[in-house]
Amino acid sequence: MVEGVRAYRLIAGMWIRSTMAYRASFAMTTLGNFLATVFDFVTIMLMFGHVDALGGYSLPETALLYGMAATAFGLADLLLGSLDRIGERVRDGTFDTLLVRPVPVLVQVAADRFALRRVGRIIQGLMVLGYALVVLDIDWTPLKVLLVPLAVVSGGAFFGAVYVGGSVVQFFAQDAAQVQNSFTYGGQTLLQYPPSVFARELVRGVTFVVPLAFVSWLPALYVLGREYPVALPEWVAFLSPLVAAGCGLLAGLAWRAGLRAYRSTGS
Amino acid sequence: MRVYAVVAAGGFRRHATYRMATMAGIFTNTVFGFIIAYTYTALWAERPDLGGYDTAQALTYVWLGQALLMTCSLMGGGFENELMERIRTGDIAIDLYRPADLQCWYLAGDLGRAAFNFLGRGVVPMTIGAFAFDLALPVSPWTWLAFLVSLALGVVVSFAVRFLVALAAFWLMDGAGVLQISFLTGLFFSGLLLPLNLFPGLLGEVARALPWSAFLQVPADVFLGERTGWDLVGALAFQAGWALVLLSTGRVLQSVATRRVVVQGG
């Protein structure tokens, strides 16, 4: 584990140094990444230019959902976003070179082409989150104060598990990277809107089947003191770390099984 | 002329090869279609007739956005990465001594790509959307025909923009920045995130006048029956006008750029 983290740091550091060789390009792409996510929130602001509430939620309330989901996804995207290129590596055969190196394969793929510019997404998420926390009139308790960062970090871990799980699929279906986007980018898009917007079945699905709701909906609704559309006890909001750990474990097992079953395409 | 038909057919076949990627793309388009459709439902529940659309039209707009995402390359993607790479490595020299025009060659290939993506990644999500939601599909065959014309023009304008983006590689060492700007403008100004008639004031007016509105907003309005009679002629002329301006600019830039090409022997 410690060895893996060290290897990740070394590989990521190498990529950061190489990106820094073209500083102007780095500045431009970081700004671009930041702007791409800004447009996401601008869209929501434009919507609220026409209405006062969406699904019964105000703009600051929606911003809280958005900020938590975007920051959580941003963390996973920064650390593990490169995993979505694994199908490409399997296809062109460069995946095999990773197998012979004395460093965990997952670490190598995750740190490969580490893109520091992806912090743009985290910065934007934190800015929206900050705006929400300043504007909203929340009845703060110690538990609520604790819950926000806890949920964001757990959410990051959950999205990380999705990235790992999705990369296993790519072992077998090499050009299906798009499916992963449905759960990562799609998941974030879903979570940035209030749950009351969606059909009850869909909300149930992302609570019990693909537990996306634990990233932002459940914790944020606890903080806001609002009711979740699916009846659940209040303490469920604090389960995010457990859910993330469970998903992480499953993804880890899937990764091992996938790696063992991997057959090279040859050259 | 025959050569371009062959190139277009090649573009179609080339993209048709990636069956798994197409299936994955259909899945993703459908998932996003559902998510956005629900948010639009909530929005139009608060304000019926927002932007001049009723709820059924708004939902149709959502699914059209997903259907045209790849067809009109709303967020870029397609030949421009490859062309930039060829310019960077010098392979462009091979393209230049082909007995075909560079711009027409890539346009033909891109039309083939668009045709495949329309059938492969457009029709299926749209059909699923039509089963799941109450959509406003055109009744008159003339509307369908006008839509196809508008769609084709949209693809050409989109091509013309991306061709200019790719040609920038002749002057820039690294095209990542331009590609990203192109991605962002496409995402926001095509109307993919939100119909351009919902953009307020001056921002809306500017957005509707820019070429990106020809990618999605104009074909969608034709499909939804918002543009009829002389208004329809105006819409198509708007698209054709941008196509003409941007293609000619590409032409001029292409001849300036190719004079810069120095082929190294070896």
Coordinates of C-alpha atoms in Angstrom, one line a residue:
Chain A
M1 CA 0.0 0.0 0.0
V2 CA 2.7 2.4 1.1
E3 CA 4.8 1.2 -1.8
G4 CA 1.9 1.9 -4.2
V5 CA 1.4 5.4 -2.9
R6 CA 5.1 6.1 -3.3
A7 CA 5.1 4.8 -6.9
Y8 CA 2.0 6.8 -7.7
R9 CA 3.7 9.9 -6.4
L10 CA 6.8 9.3 -8.4
I11 CA 4.9 8.6 -11.7
A12 CA 2.5 11.5 -11.2
G13 CA 5.5 13.8 -10.3
M14 CA 7.2 12.8 -13.6
W15 CA 4.1 13.7 -15.6
I16 CA 3.7 17.0 -13.7
R17 CA 7.3 17.9 -14.6
S18 CA 6.7 17.0 -18.2
T19 CA 3.5 19.1 -18.4
M20 CA 5.3 22.0 -16.8
A21 CA 7.7 22.0 -19.8
Y22 CA 4.9 23.7 -21.7
R23 CA 3.7 26.2 -19.1
A24 CA 1.5 28.2 -21.4
S25 CA -0.3 25.1 -22.6
F26 CA -0.7 23.9 -19.0
A27 CA -2.2 27.3 -18.0
M28 CA -4.6 27.2 -20.9
T29 CA -5.8 23.6 -20.5
T30 CA -6.3 24.1 -16.7
L31 CA -8.3 27.2 -17.4
G32 CA -10.2 25.2 -20.0
N33 CA -11.0 22.5 -17.6
F34 CA -12.1 25.0 -15.1
L35 CA -14.4 26.7 -17.7
A36 CA -15.8 23.5 -18.9
T37 CA -17.2 22.8 -15.4
V38 CA -18.2 26.4 -15.0
F39 CA -20.5 26.1 -18.0
D40 CA -22.2 23.3 -16.1
F41 CA -23.1 25.6 -13.3
V42 CA -23.8 28.5 -15.6
T43 CA -26.5 26.3 -17.2
I44 CA -28.1 25.8 -13.8
M45 CA -27.9 29.5 -13.1
L46 CA -29.6 30.2 -16.5
M47 CA -32.3 27.8 -15.5
F48 CA -32.8 29.7 -12.3
G49 CA -33.0 32.9 -14.3
H50 CA -36.4 31.7 -15.4
V51 CA -37.7 29.9 -12.2
D52 CA -37.3 30.4 -8.5
A53 CA -37.3 26.7 -7.6
L54 CA -36.4 23.5 -9.4
G55 CA -38.2 20.5 -8.0
G56 CA -38.9 22.6 -4.9
Y57 CA -35.2 23.5 -4.4
S58 CA -33.7 27.0 -4.5
L59 CA -30.5 28.0 -6.3
P60 CA -28.3 27.9 -3.2
E61 CA -29.8 24.5 -2.2
T62 CA -29.0 23.2 -5.6
A63 CA -25.6 24.7 -5.4
L64 CA -24.9 22.7 -2.3
L65 CA -25.8 19.5 -4.1
Y66 CA -23.7 20.6 -7.1
G67 CA -20.7 21.6 -5.1
M68 CA -20.6 18.3 -3.1
A69 CA -21.0 16.1 -6.2
A70 CA -18.6 18.1 -8.4
T71 CA -15.8 18.2 -5.8
A72 CA -16.2 14.5 -5.0
F73 CA -16.1 13.6 -8.7
G74 CA -13.2 16.0 -9.2
L75 CA -11.1 14.2 -6.6
A76 CA -11.6 10.8 -8.2
D77 CA -11.1 12.3 -11.7
L78 CA -7.8 13.8 -10.7
L79 CA -6.4 10.7 -9.0
L80 CA -7.9 7.9 -11.2
G81 CA -9.2 9.7 -14.3
S82 CA -6.5 8.1 -16.5
L83 CA -8.1 4.7 -15.9
D84 CA -10.5 5.3 -18.7
R85 CA -7.7 4.9 -21.2
I86 CA -7.1 1.3 -20.2
G87 CA -9.0 -0.1 -23.2
E88 CA -6.8 1.8 -25.5
R89 CA -3.7 0.3 -23.8
V90 CA -5.1 -3.2 -24.0
R91 CA -5.9 -2.6 -27.7
D92 CA -2.5 -1.3 -28.7
G93 CA -0.6 -3.8 -26.6
T94 CA 1.2 -1.3 -24.3
F95 CA -0.7 -2.7 -21.3
D96 CA 1.6 -5.7 -21.4
T97 CA 4.6 -3.6 -20.6
L98 CA 2.9 -2.6 -17.3
L99 CA 2.6 -6.2 -16.2
V100 CA 6.4 -6.8 -16.1
R101 CA 7.3 -3.8 -14.0
P102 CA 7.7 -4.3 -10.3
V103 CA 4.9 -1.7 -9.5
P104 CA 1.2 -2.5 -9.0
V105 CA -0.5 -2.3 -12.4
L106 CA -3.4 -0.3 -11.0
V107 CA -1.0 2.3 -9.7
Q108 CA 0.7 2.5 -13.1
V109 CA -2.4 2.9 -15.1
A110 CA -3.9 5.4 -12.6
A111 CA -0.9 7.6 -12.5
D112 CA -0.2 7.3 -16.2
R113 CA -0.4 10.8 -17.9
F114 CA -1.4 12.3 -14.5
A115 CA -3.1 15.5 -15.5
L116 CA -2.7 18.2 -12.9
R117 CA -5.0 20.4 -15.0
R118 CA -7.9 18.4 -13.6
V119 CA -7.7 20.3 -10.4
G120 CA -9.7 22.9 -12.3
R121 CA -12.8 20.7 -11.7
I122 CA -12.1 20.5 -7.9
I123 CA -11.5 24.2 -7.6
Q124 CA -14.8 25.0 -9.4
G125 CA -16.7 22.4 -7.2
L126 CA -15.2 24.0 -4.0
M127 CA -16.2 27.5 -5.2
V128 CA -19.8 26.5 -5.8
L129 CA -19.8 24.6 -2.5
G130 CA -18.4 27.7 -0.7
Y131 CA -21.0 29.9 -2.3
A132 CA -23.8 27.5 -1.1
L133 CA -22.5 27.3 2.4
V134 CA -22.2 31.1 2.7
V135 CA -25.6 31.9 1.3
L136 CA -27.6 29.1 2.9
D137 CA -29.1 29.7 6.3
I138 CA -28.3 26.3 7.8
D139 CA -29.0 25.3 11.4
W140 CA -25.4 24.0 12.0
T141 CA -24.7 21.2 14.5
P142 CA -21.3 19.6 15.0
L143 CA -22.5 16.5 13.2
K144 CA -23.5 18.6 10.1
V145 CA -20.1 20.3 10.1
L146 CA -18.4 17.0 10.1
L147 CA -20.7 15.5 7.5
V148 CA -19.9 17.8 4.6
P149 CA -16.2 17.0 4.3
L150 CA -16.8 13.4 5.2
A151 CA -19.3 13.0 2.4
V152 CA -17.1 14.8 -0.2
V153 CA -14.1 12.5 0.5
S154 CA -16.3 9.4 0.6
G155 CA -17.9 10.5 -2.6
G156 CA -14.5 10.8 -4.1
A157 CA -13.7 7.3 -3.0
F158 CA -17.0 6.1 -4.4
F159 CA -16.4 7.6 -7.8
G160 CA -12.9 6.1 -7.6
A161 CA -14.4 2.7 -7.2
V162 CA -16.6 3.4 -10.3
Y163 CA -13.4 4.2 -12.3
V164 CA -11.7 1.0 -11.2
G165 CA -14.8 -1.1 -11.8
G166 CA -15.3 0.5 -15.2
S167 CA -11.7 -0.2 -16.2
V168 CA -12.3 -3.9 -15.5
V169 CA -15.1 -3.8 -18.0
Q170 CA -12.6 -2.3 -20.5
F171 CA -10.4 -5.4 -20.2
F172 CA -13.0 -7.3 -22.0
A173 CA -14.8 -4.7 -24.0
Q174 CA -11.9 -2.5 -25.1
D175 CA -13.7 0.3 -26.8
A176 CA -16.6 0.6 -24.4
A177 CA -15.0 3.5 -22.4
Q178 CA -18.2 5.4 -23.0
V179 CA -20.2 3.2 -20.6
Q180 CA -18.0 4.4 -17.8
N181 CA -18.8 8.0 -18.7
S182 CA -22.5 7.3 -18.0
F183 CA -21.6 6.5 -14.4
T184 CA -18.9 9.1 -13.8
Y185 CA -20.0 12.2 -15.7
G186 CA -23.5 11.0 -15.8
G187 CA -23.5 10.3 -12.1
Q188 CA -22.2 13.8 -11.3
T189 CA -24.8 15.4 -13.6
L190 CA -27.6 13.5 -11.9
L191 CA -26.4 14.4 -8.4
Q192 CA -26.2 18.1 -9.2
Y193 CA -30.0 18.3 -9.5
P194 CA -32.4 17.8 -6.6
P195 CA -33.7 14.2 -6.2
S196 CA -37.3 15.5 -6.4
V197 CA -36.7 16.2 -10.1
F198 CA -36.4 12.5 -10.9
A199 CA -38.8 9.7 -11.1
R200 CA -39.2 7.7 -7.9
E201 CA -37.8 4.5 -9.5
L202 CA -34.7 6.3 -10.7
V203 CA -34.1 7.7 -7.2
R204 CA -34.5 4.2 -5.7
G205 CA -32.1 2.8 -8.3
V206 CA -29.3 5.2 -7.4
T207 CA -29.9 4.7 -3.7
F208 CA -30.0 1.0 -3.5
V209 CA -28.5 -0.4 -6.7
V210 CA -25.8 2.0 -7.8
P211 CA -25.5 3.9 -4.5
L212 CA -24.8 7.3 -6.0
A213 CA -27.2 9.0 -3.6
F214 CA -24.6 8.6 -0.8
V215 CA -22.2 11.0 -2.5
S216 CA -24.4 14.1 -2.2
W217 CA -28.1 13.7 -2.0
L218 CA -28.4 11.9 1.4
P219 CA -25.7 13.9 3.2
A220 CA -26.8 17.3 1.7
L221 CA -30.4 16.7 2.5
Y222 CA -29.5 16.0 6.1
V223 CA -27.6 19.2 6.3
L224 CA -30.5 21.1 4.7
G225 CA -32.9 19.4 7.0
R226 CA -35.1 18.2 4.1
E227 CA -36.8 15.0 3.5
Y228 CA -35.5 12.4 1.0
P229 CA -38.1 11.3 -1.5
V230 CA -37.5 7.6 -0.5
A231 CA -38.3 7.1 3.1
L232 CA -35.1 6.3 5.0
P233 CA -34.0 6.9 8.6
E234 CA -31.9 10.0 9.2
W235 CA -28.7 8.3 10.2
V236 CA -28.4 6.8 6.7
A237 CA -26.8 10.1 5.7
F238 CA -23.7 9.1 7.7
L239 CA -23.2 5.8 5.8
S240 CA -21.3 7.4 2.9
P241 CA -17.9 6.2 4.1
L242 CA -19.2 2.6 4.6
V243 CA -20.8 2.6 1.2
A244 CA -17.6 4.0 -0.4
A245 CA -15.5 1.3 1.4
G246 CA -17.9 -1.4 0.3
C247 CA -17.8 -0.3 -3.3
G248 CA -14.0 0.1 -3.1
L249 CA -13.7 -3.5 -1.9
L250 CA -15.9 -4.8 -4.7
A251 CA -14.0 -2.8 -7.3
G252 CA -10.7 -4.1 -5.9
L253 CA -11.9 -7.7 -6.1
A254 CA -13.2 -7.1 -9.6
W255 CA -9.8 -5.6 -10.6
R256 CA -8.0 -8.7 -9.3
A257 CA -10.3 -11.1 -11.1
G258 CA -10.0 -9.0 -14.3
L259 CA -6.3 -8.9 -14.2
R260 CA -6.1 -12.6 -13.7
A261 CA -8.4 -13.3 -16.6
Y262 CA -6.6 -10.8 -18.9
R263 CA -5.3 -12.2 -22.1
S264 CA -3.0 -10.1 -24.2
T265 CA -4.1 -9.2 -27.7
G266 CA -0.6 -9.9 -28.9
S267 CA 1.1 -7.6 -31.3
Chain B
M1 CA -16.5 13.7 -57.7
R2 CA -16.4 9.9 -57.6
V3 CA -13.4 10.0 -55.4
Y4 CA -15.2 12.0 -52.7
A5 CA -18.1 9.6 -52.7
V6 CA -15.6 6.8 -52.1
V7 CA -14.0 8.8 -49.3
A8 CA -17.4 9.5 -47.7
A9 CA -18.3 5.8 -47.9
G10 CA -15.0 5.1 -46.3
G11 CA -15.8 7.5 -43.5
F12 CA -19.1 5.7 -42.9
R13 CA -17.6 2.3 -42.9
R14 CA -14.6 3.3 -40.7
H15 CA -16.9 4.4 -37.9
A16 CA -19.3 1.4 -38.5
T17 CA -16.4 -0.9 -37.5
Y18 CA -16.5 0.2 -33.9
R19 CA -19.6 -1.7 -33.0
M20 CA -18.9 -2.0 -29.3
A21 CA -18.0 1.7 -29.0
T22 CA -21.3 2.5 -30.8
M23 CA -23.3 0.4 -28.4
A24 CA -21.5 2.0 -25.5
G25 CA -22.2 5.5 -27.0
I26 CA -25.9 4.7 -27.4
F27 CA -26.0 3.7 -23.8
T28 CA -24.4 6.9 -22.7
N29 CA -26.5 9.1 -24.9
T30 CA -29.6 7.4 -23.5
V31 CA -28.5 7.8 -19.9
F32 CA -27.8 11.5 -20.4
G33 CA -31.0 11.9 -22.3
F34 CA -33.0 10.6 -19.3
I35 CA -31.2 12.7 -16.8
I36 CA -31.6 16.0 -18.8
A37 CA -35.2 15.1 -19.7
Y38 CA -36.1 14.9 -16.0
T39 CA -34.5 18.3 -15.3
Y40 CA -36.3 19.9 -18.2
T41 CA -39.6 18.3 -17.0
A42 CA -39.1 20.0 -13.7
L43 CA -38.1 23.3 -15.4
W44 CA -41.1 23.3 -17.7
A45 CA -43.4 22.3 -14.9
E46 CA -42.5 25.6 -13.2
R47 CA -42.7 27.7 -16.4
P48 CA -44.8 26.1 -19.2
D49 CA -44.0 27.6 -22.6
L50 CA -40.5 28.6 -21.5
G51 CA -38.5 29.8 -24.6
G52 CA -41.6 29.3 -26.7
Y53 CA -41.6 25.5 -26.3
D54 CA -44.2 23.4 -24.6
T55 CA -43.1 20.5 -22.5
A56 CA -43.3 17.9 -25.3
Q57 CA -41.1 20.2 -27.5
A58 CA -38.6 20.8 -24.7
L59 CA -38.2 17.0 -24.2
T60 CA -37.9 16.5 -27.9
Y61 CA -35.1 19.1 -27.8
V62 CA -33.3 17.1 -25.2
W63 CA -33.3 13.9 -27.2
L64 CA -32.4 15.8 -30.4
G65 CA -29.4 17.1 -28.5
Q66 CA -28.3 13.6 -27.7
A67 CA -29.0 12.4 -31.2
L68 CA -27.0 15.2 -32.8
L69 CA -24.2 15.2 -30.3
M70 CA -22.0 13.0 -32.4
T71 CA -23.7 13.6 -35.7
C72 CA -22.9 17.4 -35.7
S73 CA -19.8 16.9 -33.4
L74 CA -21.2 19.4 -30.9
M75 CA -18.2 18.9 -28.7
G76 CA -15.7 18.4 -31.4
G77 CA -14.2 15.0 -32.1
G78 CA -13.8 13.4 -35.5
F79 CA -11.1 14.2 -38.0
E80 CA -9.6 17.3 -36.4
N81 CA -7.3 15.5 -33.9
E82 CA -6.0 13.2 -36.7
L83 CA -5.5 16.1 -39.1
M84 CA -3.6 18.1 -36.4
E85 CA -1.4 15.1 -35.7
R86 CA -0.7 14.8 -39.4
I87 CA 0.2 18.4 -39.6
R88 CA 2.5 18.1 -36.6
T89 CA 4.3 15.0 -37.8
G90 CA 4.5 16.2 -41.4
D91 CA 2.3 13.4 -42.8
I92 CA 0.2 16.3 -44.2
A93 CA 2.7 16.3 -47.1
I94 CA 1.2 13.0 -48.3
D95 CA -2.4 14.5 -48.1
L96 CA -1.2 17.5 -50.2
Y97 CA 0.2 15.6 -53.1
R98 CA -2.9 13.5 -53.4
P99 CA -4.9 14.3 -56.6
A100 CA -7.7 15.6 -54.4
D101 CA -8.3 18.8 -52.5
L102 CA -7.5 18.7 -48.8
Q103 CA -10.6 20.4 -47.6
C104 CA -13.0 18.5 -49.8
W105 CA -11.3 15.2 -48.9
Y106 CA -11.8 15.8 -45.2
L107 CA -15.3 17.1 -45.8
A108 CA -16.3 14.0 -47.6
G109 CA -14.9 11.8 -44.9
D110 CA -16.7 13.8 -42.2
L111 CA -20.0 13.6 -44.1
G112 CA -19.6 9.8 -44.0
R113 CA -18.8 9.9 -40.3
A114 CA -21.9 12.1 -39.6
A115 CA -24.2 9.8 -41.6
F116 CA -23.0 6.8 -39.6
N117 CA -23.4 8.6 -36.3
F118 CA -26.8 9.8 -37.2
L119 CA -28.0 6.3 -37.9
G120 CA -25.9 4.6 -35.3
R121 CA -26.0 7.0 -32.3
G122 CA -28.8 9.3 -33.2
V123 CA -31.8 7.2 -34.2
V124 CA -31.7 4.6 -31.4
P125 CA -31.6 7.0 -28.4
M126 CA -34.2 9.1 -30.0
T127 CA -36.5 6.1 -30.4
I128 CA -35.9 5.1 -26.8
G129 CA -36.7 8.7 -25.7
A130 CA -39.9 8.6 -27.8
F131 CA -41.0 5.5 -26.0
A132 CA -40.2 6.8 -22.5
F133 CA -41.5 10.4 -22.9
D134 CA -44.2 12.2 -24.8
L135 CA -42.3 13.8 -27.6
A136 CA -43.4 16.3 -30.3
L137 CA -42.4 14.5 -33.5
P138 CA -43.2 16.2 -36.9
V139 CA -46.2 14.9 -38.7
S140 CA -45.6 16.4 -42.1
P141 CA -43.1 14.7 -44.3
W142 CA -42.0 18.2 -45.4
T143 CA -40.9 19.0 -41.9
W144 CA -38.8 15.8 -41.9
L145 CA -37.3 16.7 -45.2
A146 CA -36.5 20.3 -44.1
F147 CA -35.0 18.9 -40.9
L148 CA -32.7 16.6 -43.0
V149 CA -31.6 19.6 -45.1
S150 CA -30.9 21.7 -42.0
L151 CA -29.1 18.8 -40.4
A152 CA -26.8 18.4 -43.4
L153 CA -26.1 22.1 -43.3
G154 CA -25.4 21.8 -39.6
V155 CA -22.8 19.1 -40.3
V156 CA -21.1 21.2 -43.0
V157 CA -20.9 24.3 -40.7
S158 CA -19.6 22.1 -37.9
F159 CA -17.0 20.6 -40.3
A160 CA -16.0 24.1 -41.5
V161 CA -15.4 25.2 -37.9
R162 CA -13.4 22.1 -37.0
F163 CA -11.3 22.4 -40.2
L164 CA -10.3 25.9 -39.2
V165 CA -9.4 24.6 -35.7
A166 CA -7.3 21.8 -37.2
L167 CA -5.5 24.2 -39.6
A168 CA -4.4 26.2 -36.5
A169 CA -1.8 23.4 -36.0
F170 CA 0.2 24.9 -38.9
W171 CA 1.0 27.8 -36.7
L172 CA 0.9 26.3 -33.2
M173 CA 3.2 23.7 -31.8
D174 CA 0.6 22.3 -29.5
G175 CA -3.1 22.2 -30.5
A176 CA -4.5 21.1 -27.1
G177 CA -5.5 24.6 -26.2
V178 CA -7.4 25.4 -29.4
L179 CA -9.1 22.0 -29.3
Q180 CA -10.3 22.7 -25.8
I181 CA -11.7 26.1 -26.7
S182 CA -13.4 24.6 -29.6
F183 CA -14.9 21.9 -27.3
L184 CA -16.1 24.6 -24.9
T185 CA -17.7 26.8 -27.5
G186 CA -19.4 23.9 -29.0
L187 CA -20.7 22.6 -25.7
F188 CA -22.1 26.0 -24.7
F189 CA -23.0 27.8 -27.9
S190 CA -24.6 25.0 -29.8
G191 CA -27.4 24.9 -27.3
L192 CA -26.6 21.4 -26.0
L193 CA -26.7 22.4 -22.3
L194 CA -29.7 24.6 -22.6
P195 CA -31.7 25.9 -25.7
L196 CA -30.3 29.2 -26.9
N197 CA -33.7 30.8 -26.7
L198 CA -33.4 30.5 -22.9
F199 CA -30.2 32.6 -22.9
P200 CA -31.0 36.0 -21.5
G201 CA -30.7 39.4 -23.4
L202 CA -27.5 40.2 -25.3
L203 CA -25.9 36.8 -24.5
G204 CA -28.9 35.1 -26.2
E205 CA -28.8 37.3 -29.2
V206 CA -25.1 36.8 -29.7
A207 CA -25.3 33.1 -29.1
R208 CA -28.1 32.7 -31.7
A209 CA -26.1 34.7 -34.3
L210 CA -22.9 32.6 -33.9
P211 CA -22.2 29.6 -36.2
W212 CA -22.5 27.1 -33.4
S213 CA -26.3 27.7 -33.3
A214 CA -26.4 26.1 -36.7
F215 CA -25.1 22.8 -35.1
L216 CA -28.2 22.1 -33.0
Q217 CA -30.5 25.0 -32.2
V218 CA -31.5 25.6 -35.9
P219 CA -32.0 22.0 -36.9
A220 CA -33.9 21.4 -33.6
D221 CA -36.2 24.4 -34.3
V222 CA -36.9 23.2 -37.8
F223 CA -37.7 19.7 -36.4
L224 CA -40.0 21.2 -33.8
G225 CA -41.9 23.2 -36.4
E226 CA -40.8 26.5 -35.0
R227 CA -39.5 27.6 -38.4
T228 CA -41.9 27.5 -41.2
G229 CA -42.5 29.3 -44.5
W230 CA -40.1 32.2 -45.0
D231 CA -38.8 31.8 -41.5
L232 CA -37.6 28.3 -42.6
V233 CA -35.9 29.7 -45.7
G234 CA -34.2 32.2 -43.4
A235 CA -33.1 29.5 -41.0
L236 CA -31.6 27.5 -43.9
A237 CA -30.0 30.6 -45.4
F238 CA -28.4 31.4 -42.0
Q239 CA -26.8 28.0 -42.0
A240 CA -25.8 28.1 -45.6
G241 CA -24.3 31.6 -45.1
W242 CA -22.1 30.5 -42.2
A243 CA -21.1 27.4 -44.2
L244 CA -20.0 29.5 -47.1
V245 CA -18.1 32.1 -45.0
L246 CA -16.3 29.5 -42.9
L247 CA -15.5 27.1 -45.8
S248 CA -14.1 30.1 -47.8
T249 CA -12.0 31.1 -44.8
G250 CA -10.7 27.6 -44.5
R251 CA -9.9 27.7 -48.2
V252 CA -7.8 30.8 -47.9
L253 CA -6.1 29.6 -44.8
Q254 CA -5.4 26.3 -46.4
S255 CA -3.6 27.9 -49.3
V256 CA -1.6 30.2 -47.0
A257 CA -0.7 27.2 -44.7
T258 CA 0.3 24.9 -47.5
R259 CA 2.8 27.4 -48.8
R260 CA 4.4 27.2 -45.4
V261 CA 4.9 23.4 -45.6
V262 CA 8.5 22.4 -46.0
V263 CA 8.9 18.8 -46.9
Q264 CA 12.1 17.4 -45.4
G265 CA 13.7 14.6 -47.4
G266 CA 15.2 11.6 -45.6

